[in-house]
Short mmCIF file of C-alpha atoms and ligand atoms in Angstrom, two decimals:
data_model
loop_
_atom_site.label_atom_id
_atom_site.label_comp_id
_atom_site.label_asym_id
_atom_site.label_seq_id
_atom_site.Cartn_x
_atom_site.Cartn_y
_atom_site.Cartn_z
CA UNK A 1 16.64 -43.63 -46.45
CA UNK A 2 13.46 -42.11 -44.67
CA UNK A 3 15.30 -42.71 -41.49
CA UNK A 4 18.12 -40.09 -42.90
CA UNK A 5 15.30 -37.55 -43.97
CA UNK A 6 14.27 -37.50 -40.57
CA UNK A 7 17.37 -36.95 -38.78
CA UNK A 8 17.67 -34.10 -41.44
CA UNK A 9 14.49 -32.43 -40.70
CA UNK A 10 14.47 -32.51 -37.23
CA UNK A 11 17.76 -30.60 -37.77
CA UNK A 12 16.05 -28.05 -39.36
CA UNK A 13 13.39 -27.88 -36.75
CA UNK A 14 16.64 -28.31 -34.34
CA UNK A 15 18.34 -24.66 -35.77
CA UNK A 16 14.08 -23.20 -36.12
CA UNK A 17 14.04 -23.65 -32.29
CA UNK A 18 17.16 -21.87 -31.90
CA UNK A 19 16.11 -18.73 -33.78
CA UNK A 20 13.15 -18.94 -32.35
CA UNK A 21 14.77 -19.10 -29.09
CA UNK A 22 16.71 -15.75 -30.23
CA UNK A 23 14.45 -13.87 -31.13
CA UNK A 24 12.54 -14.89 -28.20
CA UNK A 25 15.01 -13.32 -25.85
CA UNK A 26 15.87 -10.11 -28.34
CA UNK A 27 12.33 -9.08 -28.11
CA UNK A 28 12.80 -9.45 -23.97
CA UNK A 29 15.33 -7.38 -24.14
CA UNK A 30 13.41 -4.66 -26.17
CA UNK A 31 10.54 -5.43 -23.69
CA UNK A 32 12.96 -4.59 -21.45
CA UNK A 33 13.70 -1.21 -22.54
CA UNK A 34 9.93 -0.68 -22.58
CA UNK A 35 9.20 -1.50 -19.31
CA UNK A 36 12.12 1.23 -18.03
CA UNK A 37 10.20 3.93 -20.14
CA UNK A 38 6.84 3.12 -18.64
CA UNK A 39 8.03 2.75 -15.05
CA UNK A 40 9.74 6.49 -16.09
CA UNK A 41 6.76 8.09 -16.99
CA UNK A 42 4.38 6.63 -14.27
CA UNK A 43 2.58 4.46 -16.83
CA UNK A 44 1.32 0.98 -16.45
CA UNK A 45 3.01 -1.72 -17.98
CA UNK A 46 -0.12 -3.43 -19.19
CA UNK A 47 -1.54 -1.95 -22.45
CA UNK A 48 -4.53 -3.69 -23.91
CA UNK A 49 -5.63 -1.73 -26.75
CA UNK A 50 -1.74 -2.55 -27.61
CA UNK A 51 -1.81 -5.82 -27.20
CA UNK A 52 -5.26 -5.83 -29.03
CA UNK A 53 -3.31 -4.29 -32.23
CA UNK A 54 -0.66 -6.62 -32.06
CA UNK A 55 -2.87 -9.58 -32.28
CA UNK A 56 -4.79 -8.30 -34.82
CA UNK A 57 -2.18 -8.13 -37.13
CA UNK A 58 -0.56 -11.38 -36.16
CA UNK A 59 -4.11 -12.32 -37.44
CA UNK A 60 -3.94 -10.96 -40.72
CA UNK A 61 -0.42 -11.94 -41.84
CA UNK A 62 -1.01 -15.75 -40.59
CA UNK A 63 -1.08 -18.13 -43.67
CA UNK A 64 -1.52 -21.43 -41.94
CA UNK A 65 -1.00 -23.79 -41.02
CA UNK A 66 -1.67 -23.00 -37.71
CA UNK A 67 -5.39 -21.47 -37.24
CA UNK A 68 -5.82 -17.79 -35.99
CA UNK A 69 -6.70 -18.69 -32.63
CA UNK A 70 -3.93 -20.99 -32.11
CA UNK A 71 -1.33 -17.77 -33.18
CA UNK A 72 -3.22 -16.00 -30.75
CA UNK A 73 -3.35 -18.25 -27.98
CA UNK A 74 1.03 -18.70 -28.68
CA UNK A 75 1.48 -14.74 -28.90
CA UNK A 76 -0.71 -14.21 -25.67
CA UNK A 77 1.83 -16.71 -23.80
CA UNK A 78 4.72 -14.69 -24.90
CA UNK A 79 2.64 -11.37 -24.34
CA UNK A 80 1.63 -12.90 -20.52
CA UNK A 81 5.47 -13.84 -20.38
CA UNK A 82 6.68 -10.42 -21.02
CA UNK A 83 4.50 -8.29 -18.90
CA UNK A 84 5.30 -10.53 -15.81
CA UNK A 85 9.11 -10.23 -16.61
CA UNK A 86 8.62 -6.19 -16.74
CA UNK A 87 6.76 -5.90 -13.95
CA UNK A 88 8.93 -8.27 -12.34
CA UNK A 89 11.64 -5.88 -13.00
CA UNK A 90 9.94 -3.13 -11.71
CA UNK A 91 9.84 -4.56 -8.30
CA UNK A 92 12.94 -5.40 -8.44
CA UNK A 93 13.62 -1.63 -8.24
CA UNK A 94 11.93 -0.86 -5.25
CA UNK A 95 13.96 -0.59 -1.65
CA UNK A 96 11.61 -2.77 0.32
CA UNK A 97 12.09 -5.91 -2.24
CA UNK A 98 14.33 -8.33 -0.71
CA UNK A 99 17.11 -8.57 -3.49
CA UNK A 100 19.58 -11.68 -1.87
CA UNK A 101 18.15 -14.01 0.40
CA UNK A 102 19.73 -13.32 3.04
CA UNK A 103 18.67 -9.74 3.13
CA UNK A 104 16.95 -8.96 6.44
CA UNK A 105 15.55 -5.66 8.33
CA UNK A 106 15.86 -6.02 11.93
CA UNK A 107 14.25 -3.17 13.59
CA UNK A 108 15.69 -3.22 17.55
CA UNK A 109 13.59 -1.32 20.08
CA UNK A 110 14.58 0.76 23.01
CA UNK A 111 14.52 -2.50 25.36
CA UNK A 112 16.34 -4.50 23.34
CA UNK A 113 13.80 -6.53 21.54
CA UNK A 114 14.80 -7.32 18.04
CA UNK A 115 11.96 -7.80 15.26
CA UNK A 116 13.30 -9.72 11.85
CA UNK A 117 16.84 -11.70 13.67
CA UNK A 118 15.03 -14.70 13.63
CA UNK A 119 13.51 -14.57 17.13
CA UNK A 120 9.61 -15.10 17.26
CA UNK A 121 8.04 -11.83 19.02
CA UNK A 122 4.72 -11.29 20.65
CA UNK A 123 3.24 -7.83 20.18
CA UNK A 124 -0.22 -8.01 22.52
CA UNK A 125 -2.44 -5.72 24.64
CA UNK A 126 -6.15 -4.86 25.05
CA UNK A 127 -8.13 -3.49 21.60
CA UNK A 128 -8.08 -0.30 23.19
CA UNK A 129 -6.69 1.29 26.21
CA UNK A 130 -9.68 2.27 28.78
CA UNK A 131 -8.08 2.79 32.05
CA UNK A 132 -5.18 2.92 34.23
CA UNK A 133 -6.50 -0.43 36.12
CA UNK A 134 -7.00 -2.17 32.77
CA UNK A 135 -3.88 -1.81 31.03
CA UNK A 136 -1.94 -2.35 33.98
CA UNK A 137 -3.32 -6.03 34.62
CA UNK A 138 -3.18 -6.80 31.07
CA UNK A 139 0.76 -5.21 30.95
CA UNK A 140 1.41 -7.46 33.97
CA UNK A 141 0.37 -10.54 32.76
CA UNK A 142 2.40 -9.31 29.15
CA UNK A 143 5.40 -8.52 30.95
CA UNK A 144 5.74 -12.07 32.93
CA UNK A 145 5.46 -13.80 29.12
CA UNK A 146 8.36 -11.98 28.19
CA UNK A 147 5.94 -9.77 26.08
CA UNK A 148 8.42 -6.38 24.83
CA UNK A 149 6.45 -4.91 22.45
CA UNK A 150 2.63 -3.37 23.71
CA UNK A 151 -0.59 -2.04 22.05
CA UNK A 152 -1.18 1.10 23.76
CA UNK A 153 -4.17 2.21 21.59
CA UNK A 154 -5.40 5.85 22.01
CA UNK A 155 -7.26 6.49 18.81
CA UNK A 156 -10.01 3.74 17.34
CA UNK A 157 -11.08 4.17 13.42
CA UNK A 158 -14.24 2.45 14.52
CA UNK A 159 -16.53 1.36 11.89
CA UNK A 160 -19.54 3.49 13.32
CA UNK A 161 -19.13 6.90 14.22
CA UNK A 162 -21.36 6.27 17.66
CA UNK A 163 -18.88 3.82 18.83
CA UNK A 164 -15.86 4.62 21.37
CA UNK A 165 -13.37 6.33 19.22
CA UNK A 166 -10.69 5.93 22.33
CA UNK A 167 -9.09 7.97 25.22
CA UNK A 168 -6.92 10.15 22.91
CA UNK A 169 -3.42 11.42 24.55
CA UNK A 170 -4.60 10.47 28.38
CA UNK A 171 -4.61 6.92 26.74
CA UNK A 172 -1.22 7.17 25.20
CA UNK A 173 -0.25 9.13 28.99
CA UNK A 174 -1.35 5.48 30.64
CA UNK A 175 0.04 3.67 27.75
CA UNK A 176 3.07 4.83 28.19
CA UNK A 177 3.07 5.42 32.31
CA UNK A 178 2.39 1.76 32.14
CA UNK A 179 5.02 0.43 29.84
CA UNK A 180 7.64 1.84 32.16
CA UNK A 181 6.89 0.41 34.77
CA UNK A 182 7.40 -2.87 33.23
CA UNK A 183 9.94 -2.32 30.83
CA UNK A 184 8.10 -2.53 27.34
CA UNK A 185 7.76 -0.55 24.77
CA UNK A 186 4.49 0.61 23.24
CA UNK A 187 3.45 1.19 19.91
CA UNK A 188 0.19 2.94 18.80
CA UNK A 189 -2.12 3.76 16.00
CA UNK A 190 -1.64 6.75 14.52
CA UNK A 191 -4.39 8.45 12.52
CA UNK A 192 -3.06 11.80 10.93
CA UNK A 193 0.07 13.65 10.09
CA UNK A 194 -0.75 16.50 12.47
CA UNK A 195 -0.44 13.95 15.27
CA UNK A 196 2.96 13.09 15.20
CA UNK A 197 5.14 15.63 17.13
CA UNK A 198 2.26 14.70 20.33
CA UNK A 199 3.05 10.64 19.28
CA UNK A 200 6.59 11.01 19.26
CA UNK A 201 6.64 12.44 23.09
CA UNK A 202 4.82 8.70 24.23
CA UNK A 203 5.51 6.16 21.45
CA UNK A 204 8.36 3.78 20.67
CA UNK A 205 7.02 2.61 17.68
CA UNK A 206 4.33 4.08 15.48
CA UNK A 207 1.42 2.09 13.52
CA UNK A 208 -0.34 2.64 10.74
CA UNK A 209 -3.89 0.95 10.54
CA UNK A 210 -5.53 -0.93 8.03
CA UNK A 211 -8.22 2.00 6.60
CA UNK A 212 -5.10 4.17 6.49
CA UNK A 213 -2.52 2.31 4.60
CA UNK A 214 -2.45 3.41 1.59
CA UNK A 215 -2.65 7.63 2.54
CA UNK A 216 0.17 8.33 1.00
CA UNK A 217 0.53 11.81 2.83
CA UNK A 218 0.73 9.78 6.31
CA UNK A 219 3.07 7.53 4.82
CA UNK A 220 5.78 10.16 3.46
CA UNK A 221 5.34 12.33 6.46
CA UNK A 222 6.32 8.95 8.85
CA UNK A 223 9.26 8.32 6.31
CA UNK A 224 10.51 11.55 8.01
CA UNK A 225 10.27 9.81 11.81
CA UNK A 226 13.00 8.62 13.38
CA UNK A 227 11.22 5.88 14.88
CA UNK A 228 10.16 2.57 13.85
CA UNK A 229 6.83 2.27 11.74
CA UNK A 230 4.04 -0.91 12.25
CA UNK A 231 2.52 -0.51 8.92
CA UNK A 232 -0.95 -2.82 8.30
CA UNK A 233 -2.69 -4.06 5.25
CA UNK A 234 -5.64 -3.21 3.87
CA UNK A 235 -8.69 -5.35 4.10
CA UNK A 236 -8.76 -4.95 0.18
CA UNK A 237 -5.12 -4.41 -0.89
CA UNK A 238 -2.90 -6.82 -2.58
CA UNK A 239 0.60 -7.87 -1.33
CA UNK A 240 2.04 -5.75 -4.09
CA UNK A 241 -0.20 -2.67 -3.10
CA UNK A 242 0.99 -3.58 0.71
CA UNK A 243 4.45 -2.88 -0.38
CA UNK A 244 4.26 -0.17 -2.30
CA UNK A 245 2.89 1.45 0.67
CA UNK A 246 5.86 0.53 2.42
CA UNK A 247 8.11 1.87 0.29
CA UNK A 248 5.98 5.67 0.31
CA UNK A 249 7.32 5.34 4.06
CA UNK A 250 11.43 3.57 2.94
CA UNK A 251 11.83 6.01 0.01
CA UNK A 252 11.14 8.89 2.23
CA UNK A 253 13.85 7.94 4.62
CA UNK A 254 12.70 6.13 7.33
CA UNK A 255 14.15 2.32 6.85
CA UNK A 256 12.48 0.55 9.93
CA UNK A 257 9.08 -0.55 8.95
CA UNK A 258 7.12 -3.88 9.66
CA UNK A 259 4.52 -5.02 8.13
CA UNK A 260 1.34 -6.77 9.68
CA UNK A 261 -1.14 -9.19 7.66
CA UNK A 262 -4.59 -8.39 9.63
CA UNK A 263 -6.72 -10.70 6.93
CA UNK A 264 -8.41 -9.50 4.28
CA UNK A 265 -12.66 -9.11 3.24
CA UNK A 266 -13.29 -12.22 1.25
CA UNK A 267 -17.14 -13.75 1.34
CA UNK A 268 -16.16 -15.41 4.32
CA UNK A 269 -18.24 -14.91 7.28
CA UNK A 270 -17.53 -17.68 9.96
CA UNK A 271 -14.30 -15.56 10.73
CA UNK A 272 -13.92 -11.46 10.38
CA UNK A 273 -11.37 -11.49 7.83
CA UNK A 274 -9.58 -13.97 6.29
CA UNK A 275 -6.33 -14.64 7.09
CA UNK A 276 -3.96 -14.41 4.23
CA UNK A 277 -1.01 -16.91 5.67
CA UNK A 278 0.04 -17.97 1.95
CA UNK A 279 0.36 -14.56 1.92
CA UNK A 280 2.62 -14.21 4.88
CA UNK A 281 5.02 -17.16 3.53
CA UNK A 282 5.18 -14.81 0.18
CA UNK A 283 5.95 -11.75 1.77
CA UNK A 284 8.51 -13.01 3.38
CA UNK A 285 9.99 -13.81 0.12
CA UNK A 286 8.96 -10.88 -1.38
CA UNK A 287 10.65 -8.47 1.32
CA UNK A 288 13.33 -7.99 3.93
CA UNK A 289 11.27 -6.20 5.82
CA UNK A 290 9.66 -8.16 9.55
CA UNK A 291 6.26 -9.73 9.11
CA UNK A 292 3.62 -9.93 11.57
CA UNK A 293 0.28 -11.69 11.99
CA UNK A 294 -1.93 -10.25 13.70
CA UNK A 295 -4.68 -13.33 14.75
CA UNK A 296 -7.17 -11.20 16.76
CA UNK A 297 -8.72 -8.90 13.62
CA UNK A 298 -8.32 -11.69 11.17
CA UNK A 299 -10.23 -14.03 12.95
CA UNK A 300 -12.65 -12.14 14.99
CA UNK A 301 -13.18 -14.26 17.30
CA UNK A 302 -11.02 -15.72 20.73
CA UNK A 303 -11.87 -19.57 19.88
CA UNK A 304 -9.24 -20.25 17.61
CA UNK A 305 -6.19 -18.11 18.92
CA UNK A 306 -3.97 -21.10 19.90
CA UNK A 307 -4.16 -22.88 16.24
CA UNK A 308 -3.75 -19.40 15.07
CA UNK A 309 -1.11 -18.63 17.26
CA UNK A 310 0.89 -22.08 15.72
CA UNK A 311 0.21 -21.49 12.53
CA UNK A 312 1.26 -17.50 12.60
CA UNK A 313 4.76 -18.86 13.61
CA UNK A 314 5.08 -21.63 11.36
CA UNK A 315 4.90 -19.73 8.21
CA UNK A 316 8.02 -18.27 9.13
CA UNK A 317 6.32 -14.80 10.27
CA UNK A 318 8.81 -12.80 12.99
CA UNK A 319 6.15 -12.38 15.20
CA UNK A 320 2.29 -12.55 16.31
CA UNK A 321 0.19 -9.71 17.49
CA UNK A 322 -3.16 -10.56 19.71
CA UNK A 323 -5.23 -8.49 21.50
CA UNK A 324 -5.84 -8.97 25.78
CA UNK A 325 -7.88 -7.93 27.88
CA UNK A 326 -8.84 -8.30 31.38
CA UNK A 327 -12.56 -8.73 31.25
CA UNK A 328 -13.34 -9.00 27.28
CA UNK A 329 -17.28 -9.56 27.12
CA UNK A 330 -17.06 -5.85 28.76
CA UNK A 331 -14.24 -4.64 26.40
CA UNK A 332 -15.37 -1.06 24.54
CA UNK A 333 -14.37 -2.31 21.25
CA UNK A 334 -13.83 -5.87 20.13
CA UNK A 335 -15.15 -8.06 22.91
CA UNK A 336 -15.70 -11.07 20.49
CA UNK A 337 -11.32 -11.55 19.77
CA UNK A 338 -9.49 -10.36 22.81
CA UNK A 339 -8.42 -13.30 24.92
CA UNK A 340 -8.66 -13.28 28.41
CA UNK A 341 -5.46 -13.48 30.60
CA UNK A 342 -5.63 -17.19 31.36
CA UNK A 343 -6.45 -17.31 27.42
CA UNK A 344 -3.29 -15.76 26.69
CA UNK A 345 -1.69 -17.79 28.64
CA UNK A 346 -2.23 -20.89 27.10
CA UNK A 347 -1.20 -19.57 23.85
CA UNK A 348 1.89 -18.31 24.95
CA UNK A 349 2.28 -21.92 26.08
CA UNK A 350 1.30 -23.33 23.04
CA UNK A 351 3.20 -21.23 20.75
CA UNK A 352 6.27 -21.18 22.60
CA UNK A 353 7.05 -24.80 22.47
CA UNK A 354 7.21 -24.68 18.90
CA UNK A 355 11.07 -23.21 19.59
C1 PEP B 401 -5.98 -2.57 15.44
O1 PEP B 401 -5.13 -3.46 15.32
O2 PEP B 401 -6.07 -1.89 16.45
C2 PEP B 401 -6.92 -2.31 14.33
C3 PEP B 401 -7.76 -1.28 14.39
O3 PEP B 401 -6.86 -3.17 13.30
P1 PEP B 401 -7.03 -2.90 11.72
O4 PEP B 401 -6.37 -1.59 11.43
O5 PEP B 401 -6.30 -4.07 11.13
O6 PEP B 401 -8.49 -2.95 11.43
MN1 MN B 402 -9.12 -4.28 17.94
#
């Protein structure tokens, strides 16, 4: 007999779950239609003073048996639940999200070297470009690594106004005098919209530092370029900010942009930044677009390239960048990270087994 009643209560609690399970996904679907009208009039999805309301008067119809703060701490799951679906959704929307997972960017420069088909690349070169000599012996020992991709840094955003700010155009002149002569391309930072017909006349790729990724006014005017786009994060941003920046640049027409993880400030101090490589593996969910690691600003210092240099292209990143110079403790900027030549050798060797 009682084993009867039970079969016919849990039946009832059998049919509850199903309305509950109903209503569960009608009110997504009204979430739903929420979420479109906030992403339509630039609001943000999250409303607290909303959600405030709502639990308030959860709280005042509840009759037991369950106590207020269990209703609460129920509703808040299904609250948490919807906003992550919306905004979710939301991403979904934007060009640089990867939406099948095969989806894939692969940006191919002027000599041929292709960034996101599943080759690992090496983008390297000194911090800065100083002089003819320099670059040259650094571009020499690039170019017999199979190196295709070079820094040719003009312009320095230097923390300190005192320090060397770079050459200007007679760096991106040797940058690019240099390149040629050993068949790689060179990519440089660019630090202002007004610069770009000048960058376009020596650059095969244009980059877009860390203090400057999220000027939105940059980022639409090098969605108008016609050449490929190195785009870095912020010390403080988030991956989401990182690709919303990205997609300033994509939504504004240019399609070829890669993205570089360069750490980020936490209260680390043993390294300069910390390097975000959970963040790498999530980007490269997240987005179609190439992923670089850049191991020379993350860490800070030249001691721990070569495990850097292993671990950049384990996490499934398309390529490393690294900074070389010929003499480093002499460098004008960064002396501490850039790795000599014989330095850079052994990582190449290092990292290249890994094939
Ligand atoms: C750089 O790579 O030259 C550089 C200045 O790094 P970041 O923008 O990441 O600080
Ligand atoms: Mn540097």
């Amino acid at each position: 007999m009682s084993n009867e009643r039970l079969q016919e209560l849990r039946g009832q609690v059998d049919v509850i779950n199903m309305q509950i399970l109903e209503l569960l996904s009608k009110r997504a679907s009204i979430v739903t239609e929420i979420g479109k009208l906030h992403t339509s009039m630039g609001n943000e999805h999250y409303d607290p003073e909303r959600e405030a309301h709502m639990l308030q008067a959860l709280e005042q119809a509840n009759k037991g048996p369950f106590s207020n703060e269990t209703i609460k701490a129920l509703f808040r799951e299904i609250f948490r639940a919807s906003l992550a679906m919306e905004e979710q959704q939301a991403r979904a929307k934007i060009r640089v999200q990867r939406k099948s997972k095969d989806e894939r960017t692969v940006i191919t420069l002027p000599n041929g070297a292709e960034f996101g088909s599943g080759t690992f690349q090496v983008v390297a070169g000194p911090c800065a470009v100083e002089s003819f000599e320099q670059v040259d012996e650094v571009a020499k020992a690039l170019a017999a690594r199979g190196v295709k991709l070079m820094r040719g840094m003009a312009y320095k955003p230097r923390t300190s106004p005192y320090e060397f700010q770079g050459l200007g155009e007679p760096g991106l002149q040797i940058a690019r005098q240099v390149a040629d002569k050993y068949g790689m391309a060179i990519c440089s930072e660019i630090m202002d919209q007004s610069q770009i017909p000048m960058f376009l006349d020596y650059v095969d790729v244009l980059w877009v530092g860390a203090r400057n990724m999220q000027n939105s006014f940059l980022l639409r005017a090098l969605g108008k370029v016609n050449k490929p786009i190195i785009l870095k994060r912020g010390a403080g941003a988030t991956l989401e900010e990182f690709l919303y920046s990205a997609e300033y640049i994509v939504s504004s027409g240019n399609p070829n942009v890669m993205l570089i993880e360069r750490g980020i400030r936490t209260f680390e101090k043993w390294t300069r930044n910390t390097l975000d490589i959970g963040g790498v593996t999530v980007l490269k969910l997240e987005t179609h677009l190439p992923v670089i690691v850049d191991i020379s600003h993350s860490a800070g210092r030249r001691d721990i390239a070569n495990p850097l240099a292993r671990v950049a292209r384990a996490s499934g990143a398309d390529a490393l960048m690294v900074e070389v110079h010929p003499n480093p403790p002499v460098a004008m900027s960064d002396a501490k990270q850039q790795l000599t030549i014989p330095e850079f050798n052994s990582m190449m060797d290092e990292v290249m087994q890994m094939a």
